[in-house]
Amino acid sequence: MFSHPWWLLALLIVAVLTAAYVWNERRRRRNTMRFTNLGVLEKIAPKRPGRLRHAPVALVLVALTCLVIALAGPLATEQVPRNRATVMLAIDVSLSMRATDVSPSRLQTAQQAATEFVDQLPPGINLGLVSFAGTATVLVSPTRDRETVKRGIATLQLAESTATGEAIQASLASIRSVATQIQGPEEPPPGRVILLSDGKQTIPSDLEAPRGAFTAADQAKQQNVPISAISFGTDYGEIEIEGRPVPVPVADSDMQEIARRSGGDFSKAATQQDLRATYDTLREQIGYEPQEVDTGGDWLLAGAILVVIGLGTAFALGARLP
């Protein structure tokens, strides 16, 4: 695609110049063949460098083509870092996260992967952190200070129960606070919630309740904030409570429904590698956006270089002529 496609009509001029050069060369050859005494012709005609003599003209014509394309404003789609976005990391710290089905534990693995994600996220994005068990706590409000977020991740502590809905609502409130601080004609910055959990919501038990996860997911949809729900763990995870093993399988269906209602996406991560791959995908989706950029500068540079090479070649070949 081109931003100024009408400039491409100038390629007709290049085509006319090319045709004129070819016609002139053929005419010169015909005139030469009319000289019947070829022996005398070989003695008096200047020696030419063969087909190489066409190189300067060919280079200049290609250079003109590059310059015309540059003027037409060629566009290319590139992934560029986002500068106006707010992302909230909501991490489950309920007791089930101490299960060791993902070594060394679900929580420790989640902390390590989240830290790597923070390091790789483009610097222009505002990033916040929410932890949730029986209640949700905004540990770090949206900020571009990555060290603050990483320190918050390192201090995550396990607690009882799981209030998934509150975590989503706390994340949405933080995203709204950033949007209200940004004034101007532009639309509010895009927001995203990354929700990592391994179990069912327990507070409240009804996911459709005002504080429930499904209700919060509907609110996220209304606020145009998709939720990337990550179901982390395996079906055979367990923890020990008062000396007895208690199964803590992941609740994939609940997380899938949260993602669907919010207009987001769902991922299942059963290993450390799975979680890292999920975060890598999210980093590409959230941290970068496709934009059309003008690549005319590259064509302009190529055209200028070819002109210089063409003139230099013409001088070099001409210098050998008597």
Short mmCIF file of C-alpha atoms in Angstrom, two decimals:
data_model
loop_
_atom_site.label_atom_id
_atom_site.label_comp_id
_atom_site.label_asym_id
_atom_site.label_seq_id
_atom_site.Cartn_x
_atom_site.Cartn_y
_atom_site.Cartn_z
CA MET A 1 0.00 0.00 0.00
CA PHE A 2 1.02 3.59 -0.58
CA SER A 3 0.05 6.83 1.12
CA HIS A 4 0.46 8.83 -2.14
CA PRO A 5 -0.15 6.26 -4.90
CA TRP A 6 -0.56 8.87 -7.65
CA TRP A 7 3.21 9.35 -7.63
CA LEU A 8 3.47 5.87 -9.16
CA LEU A 9 2.34 7.43 -12.45
CA ALA A 10 5.86 8.83 -12.66
CA LEU A 11 7.01 5.26 -13.36
CA LEU A 12 5.68 5.86 -16.86
CA ILE A 13 8.45 8.40 -17.33
CA VAL A 14 11.00 5.78 -16.29
CA ALA A 15 9.44 3.34 -18.75
CA VAL A 16 9.63 5.96 -21.55
CA LEU A 17 13.29 6.68 -20.76
CA THR A 18 14.06 2.96 -20.81
CA ALA A 19 12.33 2.50 -24.15
CA ALA A 20 14.12 5.55 -25.58
CA TYR A 21 17.49 4.20 -24.52
CA VAL A 22 16.81 0.78 -26.04
CA TRP A 23 15.58 2.39 -29.28
CA ASN A 24 18.64 4.63 -29.47
CA GLU A 25 20.99 1.66 -28.98
CA ARG A 26 19.30 -0.29 -31.75
CA ARG A 27 19.39 2.71 -34.07
CA ARG A 28 23.11 3.16 -33.40
CA ARG A 29 23.71 -0.51 -34.17
CA ARG A 30 21.86 -0.25 -37.47
CA ASN A 31 23.87 2.84 -38.45
CA THR A 32 27.08 1.01 -37.60
CA MET A 33 26.17 -1.96 -39.83
CA ARG A 34 25.80 0.43 -42.80
CA PHE A 35 29.55 1.03 -42.68
CA THR A 36 30.49 -1.69 -45.20
CA ASN A 37 34.26 -1.68 -44.65
CA LEU A 38 34.36 -3.47 -41.28
CA GLY A 39 38.15 -3.70 -41.30
CA VAL A 40 38.53 0.07 -41.44
CA LEU A 41 35.71 0.40 -38.86
CA GLU A 42 37.61 -1.72 -36.35
CA LYS A 43 40.63 0.58 -36.67
CA ILE A 44 38.87 3.91 -36.36
CA ALA A 45 35.97 3.09 -33.98
CA PRO A 46 36.66 3.61 -30.29
CA LYS A 47 36.76 0.47 -28.20
CA ARG A 48 33.72 0.08 -26.02
CA PRO A 49 33.50 -1.94 -22.80
CA GLY A 50 30.88 -4.30 -24.27
CA ARG A 51 27.62 -4.81 -22.47
CA LEU A 52 29.08 -3.24 -19.34
CA ARG A 53 28.58 0.16 -20.95
CA HIS A 54 24.84 -0.20 -20.24
CA ALA A 55 25.42 -0.50 -16.48
CA PRO A 56 25.41 3.27 -15.64
CA VAL A 57 22.12 3.84 -17.44
CA ALA A 58 20.56 0.73 -15.92
CA LEU A 59 21.62 1.82 -12.42
CA VAL A 60 20.24 5.32 -12.90
CA LEU A 61 16.93 3.96 -14.21
CA VAL A 62 16.61 1.63 -11.22
CA ALA A 63 17.51 4.56 -8.95
CA LEU A 64 14.74 6.65 -10.51
CA THR A 65 12.31 3.79 -9.88
CA CYS A 66 13.33 3.69 -6.21
CA LEU A 67 12.91 7.46 -5.90
CA VAL A 68 9.44 7.35 -7.42
CA ILE A 69 8.40 4.58 -5.01
CA ALA A 70 9.77 6.67 -2.13
CA LEU A 71 7.65 9.63 -3.22
CA ALA A 72 4.59 7.36 -3.33
CA GLY A 73 4.99 6.69 0.40
CA PRO A 74 5.18 2.88 0.64
CA LEU A 75 3.56 1.53 3.81
CA ALA A 76 4.49 -1.56 5.79
CA THR A 77 2.89 -3.12 8.85
CA GLU A 78 5.22 -3.38 11.82
CA GLN A 79 4.82 -4.37 15.44
CA VAL A 80 5.55 -1.29 17.55
CA PRO A 81 5.57 -1.00 21.36
CA ARG A 82 2.40 0.34 22.95
CA ASN A 83 2.77 3.59 24.88
CA ARG A 84 -0.81 3.98 26.09
CA ALA A 85 -2.04 0.85 27.84
CA THR A 86 -2.72 -0.29 31.39
CA VAL A 87 -2.22 -3.90 32.42
CA MET A 88 -3.16 -5.38 35.78
CA LEU A 89 -1.59 -8.64 36.94
CA ALA A 90 -4.03 -10.42 39.28
CA ILE A 91 -2.36 -13.41 40.96
CA ASP A 92 -4.11 -16.00 43.10
CA VAL A 93 -2.38 -16.54 46.48
CA SER A 94 -4.91 -18.95 47.99
CA LEU A 95 -3.56 -21.97 49.89
CA SER A 96 -3.99 -24.21 46.84
CA MET A 97 -1.15 -22.29 45.21
CA ARG A 98 1.34 -24.07 47.47
CA ALA A 99 0.69 -27.35 45.63
CA THR A 100 3.88 -28.86 44.23
CA ASP A 101 2.43 -30.45 41.10
CA VAL A 102 4.30 -27.62 39.35
CA SER A 103 7.79 -27.65 40.84
CA PRO A 104 8.86 -26.11 43.17
CA SER A 105 5.28 -24.89 43.81
CA ARG A 106 2.51 -23.20 41.89
CA LEU A 107 3.07 -19.87 43.60
CA GLN A 108 6.86 -19.83 43.24
CA THR A 109 6.62 -20.75 39.58
CA ALA A 110 3.97 -18.07 39.05
CA GLN A 111 6.20 -15.49 40.74
CA GLN A 112 9.20 -16.36 38.56
CA ALA A 113 7.22 -16.31 35.31
CA ALA A 114 5.48 -13.04 36.24
CA THR A 115 8.83 -11.41 37.02
CA GLU A 116 10.17 -12.42 33.61
CA PHE A 117 7.02 -11.05 31.99
CA VAL A 118 7.49 -7.72 33.77
CA ASP A 119 11.09 -7.48 32.57
CA GLN A 120 10.10 -8.05 28.93
CA LEU A 121 7.06 -5.76 28.77
CA PRO A 122 7.62 -2.52 26.79
CA PRO A 123 8.45 0.41 29.12
CA GLY A 124 5.57 2.59 27.92
CA ILE A 125 2.91 0.37 29.49
CA ASN A 126 1.47 1.09 32.93
CA LEU A 127 1.58 -2.11 34.96
CA GLY A 128 -0.12 -2.87 38.27
CA LEU A 129 -0.36 -5.85 40.62
CA VAL A 130 -3.27 -7.37 42.53
CA SER A 131 -3.05 -10.35 44.87
CA PHE A 132 -6.15 -12.18 46.00
CA ALA A 133 -7.15 -14.88 48.44
CA GLY A 134 -10.06 -14.20 50.84
CA THR A 135 -9.87 -10.57 49.72
CA ALA A 136 -8.20 -8.70 46.90
CA THR A 137 -5.37 -6.24 47.52
CA VAL A 138 -3.88 -3.78 45.06
CA LEU A 139 -0.21 -4.22 45.91
CA VAL A 140 1.02 -1.89 43.17
CA SER A 141 -1.06 0.72 41.39
CA PRO A 142 -0.43 1.03 37.63
CA THR A 143 3.05 2.38 37.12
CA ARG A 144 5.94 2.31 34.68
CA ASP A 145 8.36 1.53 37.51
CA ARG A 146 9.08 -2.14 36.87
CA GLU A 147 11.18 -2.61 39.99
CA THR A 148 8.22 -1.70 42.19
CA VAL A 149 6.08 -4.33 40.48
CA LYS A 150 8.78 -6.98 40.80
CA ARG A 151 9.19 -6.25 44.50
CA GLY A 152 5.45 -6.66 44.89
CA ILE A 153 5.55 -10.03 43.15
CA ALA A 154 8.38 -11.18 45.41
CA THR A 155 6.34 -10.39 48.55
CA LEU A 156 3.26 -12.47 47.64
CA GLN A 157 2.05 -14.50 50.63
CA LEU A 158 -0.39 -17.39 50.79
CA ALA A 159 -3.75 -16.99 52.55
CA GLU A 160 -7.08 -18.78 52.80
CA SER A 161 -10.02 -18.69 50.36
CA THR A 162 -10.35 -17.30 46.84
CA ALA A 163 -12.15 -14.06 45.95
CA THR A 164 -11.71 -14.05 42.19
CA GLY A 165 -14.50 -11.56 41.54
CA GLU A 166 -13.01 -9.02 43.93
CA ALA A 167 -9.65 -9.36 42.19
CA ILE A 168 -11.22 -8.52 38.84
CA GLN A 169 -13.17 -5.58 40.26
CA ALA A 170 -10.07 -4.20 42.01
CA SER A 171 -8.16 -4.47 38.73
CA LEU A 172 -10.92 -2.66 36.84
CA ALA A 173 -10.97 0.13 39.41
CA SER A 174 -7.20 0.64 38.99
CA ILE A 175 -7.56 0.77 35.21
CA ARG A 176 -10.36 3.35 35.50
CA SER A 177 -8.22 5.49 37.78
CA VAL A 178 -5.49 5.69 35.12
CA ALA A 179 -8.04 6.54 32.42
CA THR A 180 -9.45 9.45 34.46
CA GLN A 181 -5.96 10.90 34.98
CA ILE A 182 -5.27 11.08 31.25
CA GLN A 183 -6.87 14.17 29.74
CA GLY A 184 -7.07 15.08 26.09
CA PRO A 185 -8.97 14.39 22.88
CA GLU A 186 -7.70 10.83 22.55
CA GLU A 187 -9.71 7.82 23.67
CA PRO A 188 -8.93 6.32 27.09
CA PRO A 189 -5.89 4.05 27.01
CA PRO A 190 -6.64 0.37 26.43
CA GLY A 191 -6.71 -1.88 29.48
CA ARG A 192 -6.17 -5.57 30.10
CA VAL A 193 -6.43 -7.84 33.14
CA ILE A 194 -4.17 -10.91 33.33
CA LEU A 195 -5.85 -13.24 35.82
CA LEU A 196 -3.83 -16.20 37.07
CA SER A 197 -5.63 -18.69 39.28
CA ASP A 198 -5.71 -22.41 39.95
CA GLY A 199 -8.98 -22.95 41.77
CA LYS A 200 -12.64 -22.19 42.14
CA GLN A 201 -13.92 -19.00 43.65
CA THR A 202 -14.96 -19.57 47.27
CA ILE A 203 -15.92 -16.02 48.32
CA PRO A 204 -18.73 -15.68 47.46
CA SER A 205 -19.69 -19.20 46.44
CA ASP A 206 -22.05 -17.89 43.74
CA LEU A 207 -20.10 -16.66 40.72
CA GLU A 208 -23.14 -14.66 39.60
CA ALA A 209 -23.32 -12.74 42.91
CA PRO A 210 -22.52 -8.98 42.90
CA ARG A 211 -18.97 -9.78 44.04
CA GLY A 212 -18.73 -12.92 41.93
CA ALA A 213 -16.26 -13.58 39.14
CA PHE A 214 -18.86 -13.88 36.39
CA THR A 215 -20.46 -10.58 37.40
CA ALA A 216 -17.03 -8.93 37.41
CA ALA A 217 -16.29 -10.41 33.98
CA ASP A 218 -19.49 -8.84 32.66
CA GLN A 219 -18.37 -5.51 34.12
CA ALA A 220 -15.02 -5.90 32.36
CA LYS A 221 -16.86 -6.41 29.08
CA GLN A 222 -18.86 -3.22 29.66
CA GLN A 223 -15.65 -1.34 30.45
CA ASN A 224 -14.03 -2.78 27.30
CA VAL A 225 -11.28 -4.45 29.33
CA PRO A 226 -10.67 -8.04 28.20
CA ILE A 227 -9.44 -10.58 30.72
CA SER A 228 -6.64 -12.99 29.82
CA ALA A 229 -7.48 -15.88 32.14
CA ILE A 230 -4.68 -18.34 32.89
CA SER A 231 -5.67 -21.62 34.54
CA PHE A 232 -2.48 -22.71 36.25
CA GLY A 233 -1.81 -26.17 37.65
CA THR A 234 -2.86 -29.77 37.03
CA ASP A 235 -5.84 -31.97 37.85
CA TYR A 236 -3.78 -34.03 40.30
CA GLY A 237 -2.47 -31.22 42.50
CA GLU A 238 -2.92 -31.50 46.26
CA ILE A 239 -1.94 -29.77 49.47
CA GLU A 240 -1.70 -30.93 53.07
CA ILE A 241 -4.13 -29.50 55.62
CA GLU A 242 -3.86 -30.70 59.23
CA GLY A 243 -1.84 -33.68 58.12
CA ARG A 244 -4.29 -34.80 55.46
CA PRO A 245 -3.85 -34.53 51.68
CA VAL A 246 -6.52 -32.37 50.04
CA PRO A 247 -6.96 -32.44 46.25
CA VAL A 248 -6.77 -28.99 44.58
CA PRO A 249 -7.46 -29.56 40.86
CA VAL A 250 -7.60 -26.55 38.57
CA ALA A 251 -10.98 -25.08 37.65
CA ASP A 252 -10.61 -24.66 33.90
CA SER A 253 -14.31 -24.21 33.13
CA ASP A 254 -14.69 -21.21 35.46
CA MET A 255 -11.65 -19.48 34.00
CA GLN A 256 -12.86 -20.16 30.47
CA GLU A 257 -16.20 -18.57 31.24
CA ILE A 258 -14.54 -15.51 32.81
CA ALA A 259 -12.47 -15.01 29.66
CA ARG A 260 -15.46 -15.54 27.37
CA ARG A 261 -17.73 -13.10 29.22
CA SER A 262 -15.08 -10.39 29.24
CA GLY A 263 -14.21 -10.77 25.58
CA GLY A 264 -10.72 -11.96 26.48
CA ASP A 265 -8.83 -15.20 26.02
CA PHE A 266 -8.18 -18.37 28.02
CA SER A 267 -4.94 -20.29 28.45
CA LYS A 268 -4.14 -23.46 30.34
CA ALA A 269 -0.66 -23.84 31.83
CA ALA A 270 0.25 -27.12 33.49
CA THR A 271 4.03 -26.63 33.59
CA GLN A 272 6.56 -23.88 34.03
CA GLN A 273 7.27 -23.97 30.30
CA ASP A 274 3.55 -23.63 29.53
CA LEU A 275 3.28 -20.58 31.75
CA ARG A 276 6.31 -18.92 30.20
CA ALA A 277 4.95 -19.56 26.71
CA THR A 278 1.60 -18.08 27.74
CA TYR A 279 3.27 -14.95 29.07
CA ASP A 280 5.34 -14.66 25.89
CA THR A 281 2.16 -14.73 23.82
CA LEU A 282 0.50 -12.16 26.06
CA ARG A 283 3.55 -9.90 25.86
CA GLU A 284 3.27 -9.86 22.07
CA GLN A 285 -0.48 -9.24 22.19
CA ILE A 286 -0.46 -6.61 24.93
CA GLY A 287 2.93 -5.00 24.57
CA TYR A 288 2.90 -4.43 20.83
CA GLU A 289 0.40 -3.32 18.23
CA PRO A 290 0.47 -3.41 14.42
CA GLN A 291 0.93 -0.02 12.82
CA GLU A 292 1.42 1.12 9.27
CA VAL A 293 4.75 2.89 8.93
CA ASP A 294 6.16 4.79 5.96
CA THR A 295 9.20 2.96 4.55
CA GLY A 296 9.89 5.62 1.92
CA GLY A 297 13.15 6.52 3.63
CA ASP A 298 14.63 3.12 2.76
CA TRP A 299 13.66 3.49 -0.90
CA LEU A 300 15.04 7.03 -0.95
CA LEU A 301 18.35 5.86 0.46
CA ALA A 302 18.53 3.00 -2.04
CA GLY A 303 17.83 5.40 -4.91
CA ALA A 304 20.51 7.84 -3.78
CA ILE A 305 23.09 5.07 -3.45
CA LEU A 306 22.27 3.70 -6.90
CA VAL A 307 22.62 7.18 -8.45
CA VAL A 308 26.08 7.56 -6.92
CA ILE A 309 27.10 4.07 -8.06
CA GLY A 310 25.72 4.73 -11.55
CA LEU A 311 27.62 8.02 -11.91
CA GLY A 312 30.76 6.42 -10.56
CA THR A 313 30.43 3.52 -13.01
CA ALA A 314 29.90 5.93 -15.90
CA PHE A 315 33.04 7.87 -14.94
CA ALA A 316 35.09 4.70 -14.58
CA LEU A 317 34.03 3.34 -17.97
CA GLY A 318 34.43 6.71 -19.65
CA ALA A 319 37.95 7.09 -18.26
CA ARG A 320 39.08 4.03 -20.23
CA LEU A 321 37.80 5.40 -23.51
CA PRO A 322 40.34 7.20 -25.80
#
